[in-house]
Amino acid sequence: MIGPGTFPVEPWHVRETGLDLTLLGQTESVFALSNGHIGLRGNLDEGEPHGMPGTYLNSFYEDRPLPYAEAGYGYPEVGQAVVNVTNGKLVRLFVDDEPFDVRYGELVSHERVLDLRAGTLTRSAEWVSPAGKRVRVRSTRLVSFVQRAVAAVEYVVEAVGEPARLTLQSELVANEAMPAQRADPRVAAALTSPLVAVERDSEGTSATLVHRTRSSGLQMAAGMDHVLEADGRVTHETRTSEDWARSTFVVTAEPGRPVRLVKHLAYGWSAQRSHPALRDQVAGALSGARYTGWEGLLREQRQYLDRFWDAADVQVDGDAEVQQAVRFALFHVLQAGARSEGRGIPGKGLTGPGYDGHIFWDTEAYVLPVLTYTAPDAARDALRWRWSTVDHARSRAKELGLRGAAFPWRTIRGEECSGYWPAGTAAFHVNADVAAAVERYRVVTGDDSLEQDGGLDLLVETARLWMSLGHHDADGAWHVAGVTGPDEYSAVVDDNVFTNLAAAHNLSAAAAAVRRQQDRARDLGVDLEEAATWVDAAKAVHVPYDERLRVHQQHEGFTRLPEWDFAHRRDYPLMLHAPYFDLYRRQVCKQADLGMALFWFGDRFSEEDIARDVDYYERRTVRDSSLSACVQAVLAARVGHLDLAHDYTYEAASVDLRDLHHNTADGLHIASLAGTWMALVQGFGGLRDTSGELTLDPALPHGISRLRFSVRWHGCTLRVTVHHDEVEYEVHDGPGASVRLRHAGEHVTVSTGAPVRRPVRRRTPLLPRPQQPPGREPAHRAPAVS
Amino acid sequence: MIGPGTFPVEPWHVRETGLDLTLLGQTESVFALSNGHIGLRGNLDEGEPHGMPGTYLNSFYEDRPLPYAEAGYGYPEVGQAVVNVTNGKLVRLFVDDEPFDVRYGELVSHERVLDLRAGTLTRSAEWVSPAGKRVRVRSTRLVSFVQRAVAAVEYVVEAVGEPARLTLQSELVANEAMPAQRADPRVAAALTSPLVAVERDSEGTSATLVHRTRSSGLQMAAGMDHVLEADGRVTHETRTSEDWARSTFVVTAEPGRPVRLVKHLAYGWSAQRSHPALRDQVAGALSGARYTGWEGLLREQRQYLDRFWDAADVQVDGDAEVQQAVRFALFHVLQAGARSEGRGIPGKGLTGPGYDGHIFWDTEAYVLPVLTYTAPDAARDALRWRWSTVDHARSRAKELGLRGAAFPWRTIRGEECSGYWPAGTAAFHVNADVAAAVERYRVVTGDDSLEQDGGLDLLVETARLWMSLGHHDADGAWHVAGVTGPDEYSAVVDDNVFTNLAAAHNLSAAAAAVRRQQDRARDLGVDLEEAATWVDAAKAVHVPYDERLRVHQQHEGFTRLPEWDFAHRRDYPLMLHAPYFDLYRRQVCKQADLGMALFWFGDRFSEEDIARDVDYYERRTVRDSSLSACVQAVLAARVGHLDLAHDYTYEAASVDLRDLHHNTADGLHIASLAGTWMALVQGFGGLRDTSGELTLDPALPHGISRLRFSVRWHGCTLRVTVHHDEVEYEVHDGPGASVRLRHAGEHVTVSTGAPVRRPVRRRTPLLPRPQQPPGREPAHRAPAVS
């Protein structure tokens, strides 16, 4: 846990005012910088102490074996794990002859600030060496959103009181020794020394190291060069070895005359290009960075973020904590997805090695809804990546005896890397989640280029998968047997409601796409007859319902299972204290599952059903997954429990700023961070789009006095300002721009210069505020967390 | 596959008349000798060529890691694997200076005979060396049923035509190099060099090697000594090394003057005793063997087997193949269980390393019914072994959050060694199978000593397990959710009929035992109130039934699942060509499962239900498990499809003599061999005991003219002779001995000297002979197998 005072509440910064070495792993994740291509954990400049060193390149991975005590047909035997690549953020400092290390001497002050508008991490320290020499160090680090291959560090040292001889060693280090990993199965397996030296080069104060991975055979290059500003004599030398390059600068600093080093970093990797090509690519990127200069990089960074915040910012008046948290969340979602460009968005972004750096359904189901409404180009790129892996998905479907394409539960490059099929391969809903993201992109942006460039094919391939997974019973109802839904405390069940409805949505969307693009569909061998069978199956989809309890069953038979014995068994997360067999056989949910069905396909349920279902599953959902609180926030808002929704919003927002799941050290929970936006915009804003139109139906909890957010819709930006009684809709996209939406059931058109105000629909909950399982009440706002 | 001509049909022998090197692995299993304590694969005396060398000591194992690509709570991390111990059956021969190796020179003739009455394996070969020297070799091997620690080899060589210098090397070899294992997941993982030398000793022509396992820390000793009979000068020397001991004899053999070597072998192992104690134990066993001498060992062996066959033989007139097969089967069942004495009976006995040498439910559900009726002391010993592991079972239950004791799905020493929980830990029915075996032993023998010595406790502990596994629904019905039944093509299901009924049987039996032994029960903390809850649950047990199809559901929802696409997918065994996820979600059964419920608990079903259920599941059961054919034989006989039952009997009987599952090389299928007896005695004999009384209801198929078998009942031996029209019941246990039984519903008492004859009840099948899945018709009698 991270205590409530660790990061003071500020609207645009995450500031750490001291340095708690026991929280280094967590703060390295919180302070990670990334542009979706390069990721730098927030390690101290001097490298030590650390929680875990981390430098990542999106999709740069090493193979790892997937062992089985008892093997089976179709089990993947080779997994993929993100690699800690050459560390370029290292700047070591010697004051006279003593290394600057916060564990020695006296650390007079230490502050780190993540600036969400500047896109920088700044560190300020004042330190007295064991020999009594005092210095001030201030470093600023950025990973450029504009120059995708570039990162940079500005490192400023000032002697205080008396002169000091300063030695700065700026390094590139490959194959860093990694700390032992914990036994928690969620933590990725360690990969020791995965990089093999290929080439090294240095000239002046610049150096480049080229490496390749031992097994997967990917090549990468890291380069650095430097600008040193100092009074007086400076010497420098640069040396390289197989696994390191080091530029050393020695200077005598007079008090009040800071020494300033700017370090430019560039990274590149490829599975195909030669190492000379990679080496030159990195040199080119360094040249560009030098040309731009440190101030230029800072300026570009801020301009990029200004544009982002203009479209994406969410203002939460009345709750400063959630205000800070949602901006922190959006910043990291942007970092994860901004420049991934043809690569996936991993569950932890590029902030840590958790989950082996894999991409899950989180991307399409949690991250892309946010990006589609705030940075649609990034959403489109992520879906293009997914489509680029279709050959693996086709092979996998064939291997499994299925038709179409079966996208992996977890992967880096596209191959299934799941080593436990009941919670991996069997979770076929990932295919419908991908299809839904494709359809959402088209509906929200009005851009059909994606559909024409792979999107139709993807819808067709997933529709065919569902047709081979589902079957009709004797009464004509369509079922999907033996698959796993979102809730990982159930597995291999029949007629999971979310899966069934998502499959039906996939089938309907595919059929509609075929009707729109009949010529292209014919090229894929799809005719209207085949599409008609999809529509038939979708219409006949079975949704299990318990007539006696008057609630839907998460899956067939769920409400007849024994209950979890919360009176005696409440060590959370349950999965670390109970076997799957017992979790699977009881009415206990790791995360929202039927709730996902109510969230995505709410139009298919009556308001009373939603209220009763929410009440039933609230009592049985332990939120051992970080994917749950945000969905429960949206549903609580939907059924009128606005304060409960607020609590869940706070929980989703705090998952990493408070380390609620005790594993922030392994990387941030990007989906839960995206969920903060979902909770605010889809919960309190009441945003929905499944009917194909933009629907809003806002309402605020007591603790939020005003909520303002923007969404992109068909190229326009709709600004929504919600008060307790009234909501205002605005468009500022120039003459003629307008957005048509449905407010609380009423059709409304909003045009530039013609804002629309409407009263907020009052919510009256049908049922009292539900209880959660003991010990699993949502993390409270203004909490007394110790 | 083993072709039909490989072993000529003979009533009391399994004879191989040539030597097919491609079948060496299979014949080594078929010709394996064992007494339940020591097991020797039928390797050639000279060791090479081989399929797989194999010498085993019951329960002597090495640890092996159980790795997981994704770990989970409660997964066993250390497995156990049977070890190929020091090979003492090696006798190498040099003729002049050329080694006798069937791959070189000319093998004029080669025959091996397993004599089922003598309990020996005899090999006769005539060979011409590459240099033209001709010899006859005849070796006979036995593992003594009477002297549990002893095996012996008689090795006779005769020069033909001209004299030859013969060198015989008789050896003990530890850590033999093993061939690479196949990729089939059923094959045990290889264990290389598991033995560490502890001590060695030799004197004269005797030698002893003591080793311990590297990780599990068990110690074993193997000793040999020799008697050589030869004319003329003999020299001998004995040398030892860490991993081998070798006695060499050199002699010049004149034509017509055979040279005869008798090699005595002794083995011992212990987890607790010191290595001097083990060394002396082996020396003592060798002394005893020498004292008895070769002819004495042969005589004891035959006497032991005469007694066994007198009580256990099954005569099958009219079908010579099944006649041979059932004796082969009973011989190997006896070998597996005869002298295990405090150790378990592994699925493959001591005939090969398959399944890591593990013990499964096969023991209690397939092997012990046979032993209970034919060699009840062996059955009692096996159940005492199971009870001796209860502390592991109690710990396992606790770890899983359950009460009572949870016996392992697979183990050697008692710890759960299953690395795939859906088909391991979740198969809780093993506990009810163990309880049923305890209850069966009491019912059949009338001996309550087992119940008083652990049996009550076992029934109580398993009953408590079931009470913590099951639950009542709102209507009061009792369910068991989320467990796996016998069919391994379904897993983690609700209300598996066999599991539910077996659990109910366990609960009822435990309650009855508590009523019988109230004082002892009180010591266990059980009162009549607790026992009453068991009876209530047992009475309320839910048995899912499909009203529309009018068949029982193997588990809740089974009959609503999609069918297997046999038109396109019929590569057997299916599990090597399809993922579990697809097998689990379809109406396809690896093996009889609902059938096991009909078999064991037939009294609970109407005759019409049984007929309809058999018909339904016959069409969906692919028999990819060797545990199925025998059960299907019993059921087919029950519903009047006597010729189908005969076909299944043949298949169960042929599983290893024909290598029907293509893995006989890894060891025999002891349970299927036991199933041959079940098919004949429980199928055609109509033997049942679940009501607590001995019930018989015989009927023969066209292909069997007379069936005679004996069963032990309450200390008497009932001989049953079945003709097509009439059955005769006899008792020969002296004055006053009598057996009360129910013949086809009628109570009958049979006494010594007063045989009873009754007409056989005619069977009229309710439904036509059912179809099996394509390509899965039972292996036919008099087959045209190529």
JSON list of N, CA and C in Angstrom, two decimals, chain B residues 170-204:
[
{"chain": "B", "resi": 170, "resn": "SER", "atom": "N", "xyz": [27.62, -62.17, -15.09]},
{"chain": "B", "resi": 170, "resn": "SER", "atom": "CA", "xyz": [26.36, -61.94, -14.40]},
{"chain": "B", "resi": 170, "resn": "SER", "atom": "C", "xyz": [26.52, -60.64, -13.63]},
{"chain": "B", "resi": 171, "resn": "GLU", "atom": "N", "xyz": [25.54, -59.74, -13.77]},
{"chain": "B", "resi": 171, "resn": "GLU", "atom": "CA", "xyz": [25.79, -58.37, -13.30]},
{"chain": "B", "resi": 171, "resn": "GLU", "atom": "C", "xyz": [24.66, -57.80, -12.44]},
{"chain": "B", "resi": 172, "resn": "LEU", "atom": "N", "xyz": [25.04, -56.79, -11.70]},
{"chain": "B", "resi": 172, "resn": "LEU", "atom": "CA", "xyz": [24.12, -55.81, -11.12]},
{"chain": "B", "resi": 172, "resn": "LEU", "atom": "C", "xyz": [24.51, -54.47, -11.73]},
{"chain": "B", "resi": 173, "resn": "VAL", "atom": "N", "xyz": [23.57, -53.73, -12.30]},
{"chain": "B", "resi": 173, "resn": "VAL", "atom": "CA", "xyz": [23.91, -52.45, -12.91]},
{"chain": "B", "resi": 173, "resn": "VAL", "atom": "C", "xyz": [22.91, -51.39, -12.45]},
{"chain": "B", "resi": 174, "resn": "ALA", "atom": "N", "xyz": [23.42, -50.35, -11.85]},
{"chain": "B", "resi": 174, "resn": "ALA", "atom": "CA", "xyz": [22.57, -49.23, -11.43]},
{"chain": "B", "resi": 174, "resn": "ALA", "atom": "C", "xyz": [22.68, -48.09, -12.44]},
{"chain": "B", "resi": 175, "resn": "ASN", "atom": "N", "xyz": [21.67, -47.23, -12.45]},
{"chain": "B", "resi": 175, "resn": "ASN", "atom": "CA", "xyz": [21.67, -46.04, -13.33]},
{"chain": "B", "resi": 175, "resn": "ASN", "atom": "C", "xyz": [21.87, -46.40, -14.79]},
{"chain": "B", "resi": 176, "resn": "GLU", "atom": "N", "xyz": [21.14, -47.40, -15.26]},
{"chain": "B", "resi": 176, "resn": "GLU", "atom": "CA", "xyz": [21.21, -47.75, -16.68]},
{"chain": "B", "resi": 176, "resn": "GLU", "atom": "C", "xyz": [20.78, -46.56, -17.54]},
{"chain": "B", "resi": 177, "resn": "ALA", "atom": "N", "xyz": [21.39, -46.42, -18.67]},
{"chain": "B", "resi": 177, "resn": "ALA", "atom": "CA", "xyz": [20.96, -45.39, -19.63]},
{"chain": "B", "resi": 177, "resn": "ALA", "atom": "C", "xyz": [19.58, -45.78, -20.15]},
{"chain": "B", "resi": 178, "resn": "MET", "atom": "N", "xyz": [18.68, -44.79, -20.17]},
{"chain": "B", "resi": 178, "resn": "MET", "atom": "CA", "xyz": [17.30, -45.06, -20.60]},
{"chain": "B", "resi": 178, "resn": "MET", "atom": "C", "xyz": [17.07, -44.49, -21.98]},
{"chain": "B", "resi": 179, "resn": "PRO", "atom": "N", "xyz": [16.26, -45.16, -22.79]},
{"chain": "B", "resi": 179, "resn": "PRO", "atom": "CA", "xyz": [15.93, -44.58, -24.10]},
{"chain": "B", "resi": 179, "resn": "PRO", "atom": "C", "xyz": [15.11, -43.30, -23.92]},
{"chain": "B", "resi": 180, "resn": "ALA", "atom": "N", "xyz": [15.17, -42.43, -24.91]},
{"chain": "B", "resi": 180, "resn": "ALA", "atom": "CA", "xyz": [14.37, -41.20, -24.87]},
{"chain": "B", "resi": 180, "resn": "ALA", "atom": "C", "xyz": [12.90, -41.56, -24.83]},
{"chain": "B", "resi": 181, "resn": "GLN", "atom": "N", "xyz": [12.15, -40.82, -24.03]},
{"chain": "B", "resi": 181, "resn": "GLN", "atom": "CA", "xyz": [10.72, -41.07, -23.91]},
{"chain": "B", "resi": 181, "resn": "GLN", "atom": "C", "xyz": [9.98, -40.43, -25.07]},
{"chain": "B", "resi": 182, "resn": "ARG", "atom": "N", "xyz": [8.83, -40.98, -25.36]},
{"chain": "B", "resi": 182, "resn": "ARG", "atom": "CA", "xyz": [8.01, -40.40, -26.43]},
{"chain": "B", "resi": 182, "resn": "ARG", "atom": "C", "xyz": [7.31, -39.15, -25.94]},
{"chain": "B", "resi": 183, "resn": "ALA", "atom": "N", "xyz": [6.79, -38.38, -26.90]},
{"chain": "B", "resi": 183, "resn": "ALA", "atom": "CA", "xyz": [6.16, -37.10, -26.54]},
{"chain": "B", "resi": 183, "resn": "ALA", "atom": "C", "xyz": [4.76, -37.29, -25.96]},
{"chain": "B", "resi": 184, "resn": "ASP", "atom": "N", "xyz": [4.20, -38.46, -26.08]},
{"chain": "B", "resi": 184, "resn": "ASP", "atom": "CA", "xyz": [2.86, -38.73, -25.55]},
{"chain": "B", "resi": 184, "resn": "ASP", "atom": "C", "xyz": [2.81, -38.34, -24.07]},
{"chain": "B", "resi": 185, "resn": "PRO", "atom": "N", "xyz": [1.87, -37.45, -23.69]},
{"chain": "B", "resi": 185, "resn": "PRO", "atom": "CA", "xyz": [1.86, -36.98, -22.31]},
{"chain": "B", "resi": 185, "resn": "PRO", "atom": "C", "xyz": [1.62, -38.09, -21.31]},
{"chain": "B", "resi": 186, "resn": "ARG", "atom": "N", "xyz": [1.14, -39.24, -21.74]},
{"chain": "B", "resi": 186, "resn": "ARG", "atom": "CA", "xyz": [0.88, -40.30, -20.79]},
{"chain": "B", "resi": 186, "resn": "ARG", "atom": "C", "xyz": [2.16, -41.00, -20.36]},
{"chain": "B", "resi": 187, "resn": "VAL", "atom": "N", "xyz": [3.19, -40.80, -21.16]},
{"chain": "B", "resi": 187, "resn": "VAL", "atom": "CA", "xyz": [4.43, -41.49, -20.84]},
{"chain": "B", "resi": 187, "resn": "VAL", "atom": "C", "xyz": [5.17, -40.73, -19.72]},
{"chain": "B", "resi": 188, "resn": "ALA", "atom": "N", "xyz": [5.65, -41.48, -18.79]},
{"chain": "B", "resi": 188, "resn": "ALA", "atom": "CA", "xyz": [6.33, -40.85, -17.66]},
{"chain": "B", "resi": 188, "resn": "ALA", "atom": "C", "xyz": [7.58, -40.10, -18.10]},
{"chain": "B", "resi": 189, "resn": "ALA", "atom": "N", "xyz": [7.86, -39.05, -17.39]},
{"chain": "B", "resi": 189, "resn": "ALA", "atom": "CA", "xyz": [9.08, -38.29, -17.68]},
{"chain": "B", "resi": 189, "resn": "ALA", "atom": "C", "xyz": [10.30, -39.15, -17.33]},
{"chain": "B", "resi": 190, "resn": "ALA", "atom": "N", "xyz": [11.30, -39.02, -18.13]},
{"chain": "B", "resi": 190, "resn": "ALA", "atom": "CA", "xyz": [12.52, -39.81, -17.88]},
{"chain": "B", "resi": 190, "resn": "ALA", "atom": "C", "xyz": [13.25, -39.29, -16.65]},
{"chain": "B", "resi": 191, "resn": "LEU", "atom": "N", "xyz": [13.84, -40.19, -15.95]},
{"chain": "B", "resi": 191, "resn": "LEU", "atom": "CA", "xyz": [14.65, -39.81, -14.79]},
{"chain": "B", "resi": 191, "resn": "LEU", "atom": "C", "xyz": [16.04, -40.40, -15.03]},
{"chain": "B", "resi": 192, "resn": "THR", "atom": "N", "xyz": [16.99, -39.53, -15.20]},
{"chain": "B", "resi": 192, "resn": "THR", "atom": "CA", "xyz": [18.32, -40.03, -15.52]},
{"chain": "B", "resi": 192, "resn": "THR", "atom": "C", "xyz": [19.19, -40.10, -14.27]},
{"chain": "B", "resi": 193, "resn": "SER", "atom": "N", "xyz": [19.90, -41.21, -14.13]},
{"chain": "B", "resi": 193, "resn": "SER", "atom": "CA", "xyz": [20.84, -41.44, -13.02]},
{"chain": "B", "resi": 193, "resn": "SER", "atom": "C", "xyz": [20.30, -41.00, -11.67]},
{"chain": "B", "resi": 194, "resn": "PRO", "atom": "N", "xyz": [19.21, -41.60, -11.23]},
{"chain": "B", "resi": 194, "resn": "PRO", "atom": "CA", "xyz": [18.62, -41.15, -9.97]},
{"chain": "B", "resi": 194, "resn": "PRO", "atom": "C", "xyz": [19.31, -41.72, -8.73]},
{"chain": "B", "resi": 195, "resn": "LEU", "atom": "N", "xyz": [20.22, -42.69, -8.93]},
{"chain": "B", "resi": 195, "resn": "LEU", "atom": "CA", "xyz": [20.76, -43.41, -7.77]},
{"chain": "B", "resi": 195, "resn": "LEU", "atom": "C", "xyz": [22.18, -42.95, -7.43]},
{"chain": "B", "resi": 196, "resn": "VAL", "atom": "N", "xyz": [22.42, -42.76, -6.16]},
{"chain": "B", "resi": 196, "resn": "VAL", "atom": "CA", "xyz": [23.74, -42.38, -5.66]},
{"chain": "B", "resi": 196, "resn": "VAL", "atom": "C", "xyz": [24.30, -43.58, -4.90]},
{"chain": "B", "resi": 197, "resn": "ALA", "atom": "N", "xyz": [25.55, -43.95, -5.23]},
{"chain": "B", "resi": 197, "resn": "ALA", "atom": "CA", "xyz": [26.15, -45.12, -4.58]},
{"chain": "B", "resi": 197, "resn": "ALA", "atom": "C", "xyz": [26.38, -44.86, -3.10]},
{"chain": "B", "resi": 198, "resn": "VAL", "atom": "N", "xyz": [26.06, -45.85, -2.27]},
{"chain": "B", "resi": 198, "resn": "VAL", "atom": "CA", "xyz": [26.24, -45.74, -0.82]},
{"chain": "B", "resi": 198, "resn": "VAL", "atom": "C", "xyz": [27.30, -46.73, -0.34]},
{"chain": "B", "resi": 199, "resn": "GLU", "atom": "N", "xyz": [27.22, -47.96, -0.83]},
{"chain": "B", "resi": 199, "resn": "GLU", "atom": "CA", "xyz": [28.13, -48.98, -0.35]},
{"chain": "B", "resi": 199, "resn": "GLU", "atom": "C", "xyz": [28.16, -50.12, -1.35]},
{"chain": "B", "resi": 200, "resn": "ARG", "atom": "N", "xyz": [29.28, -50.84, -1.42]},
{"chain": "B", "resi": 200, "resn": "ARG", "atom": "CA", "xyz": [29.33, -52.05, -2.25]},
{"chain": "B", "resi": 200, "resn": "ARG", "atom": "C", "xyz": [30.16, -53.09, -1.52]},
{"chain": "B", "resi": 201, "resn": "ASP", "atom": "N", "xyz": [29.87, -54.32, -1.88]},
{"chain": "B", "resi": 201, "resn": "ASP", "atom": "CA", "xyz": [30.48, -55.41, -1.13]},
{"chain": "B", "resi": 201, "resn": "ASP", "atom": "C", "xyz": [30.49, -56.63, -2.04]},
{"chain": "B", "resi": 202, "resn": "SER", "atom": "N", "xyz": [31.56, -57.44, -1.98]},
{"chain": "B", "resi": 202, "resn": "SER", "atom": "CA", "xyz": [31.54, -58.69, -2.73]},
{"chain": "B", "resi": 202, "resn": "SER", "atom": "C", "xyz": [32.40, -59.71, -2.03]},
{"chain": "B", "resi": 203, "resn": "GLU", "atom": "N", "xyz": [32.01, -60.94, -2.23]},
{"chain": "B", "resi": 203, "resn": "GLU", "atom": "CA", "xyz": [32.80, -62.02, -1.69]},
{"chain": "B", "resi": 203, "resn": "GLU", "atom": "C", "xyz": [32.48, -63.25, -2.50]},
{"chain": "B", "resi": 204, "resn": "GLY", "atom": "N", "xyz": [33.52, -63.94, -2.98]},
{"chain": "B", "resi": 204, "resn": "GLY", "atom": "CA", "xyz": [33.29, -65.12, -3.82]},
{"chain": "B", "resi": 204, "resn": "GLY", "atom": "C", "xyz": [32.49, -64.71, -5.04]}
]
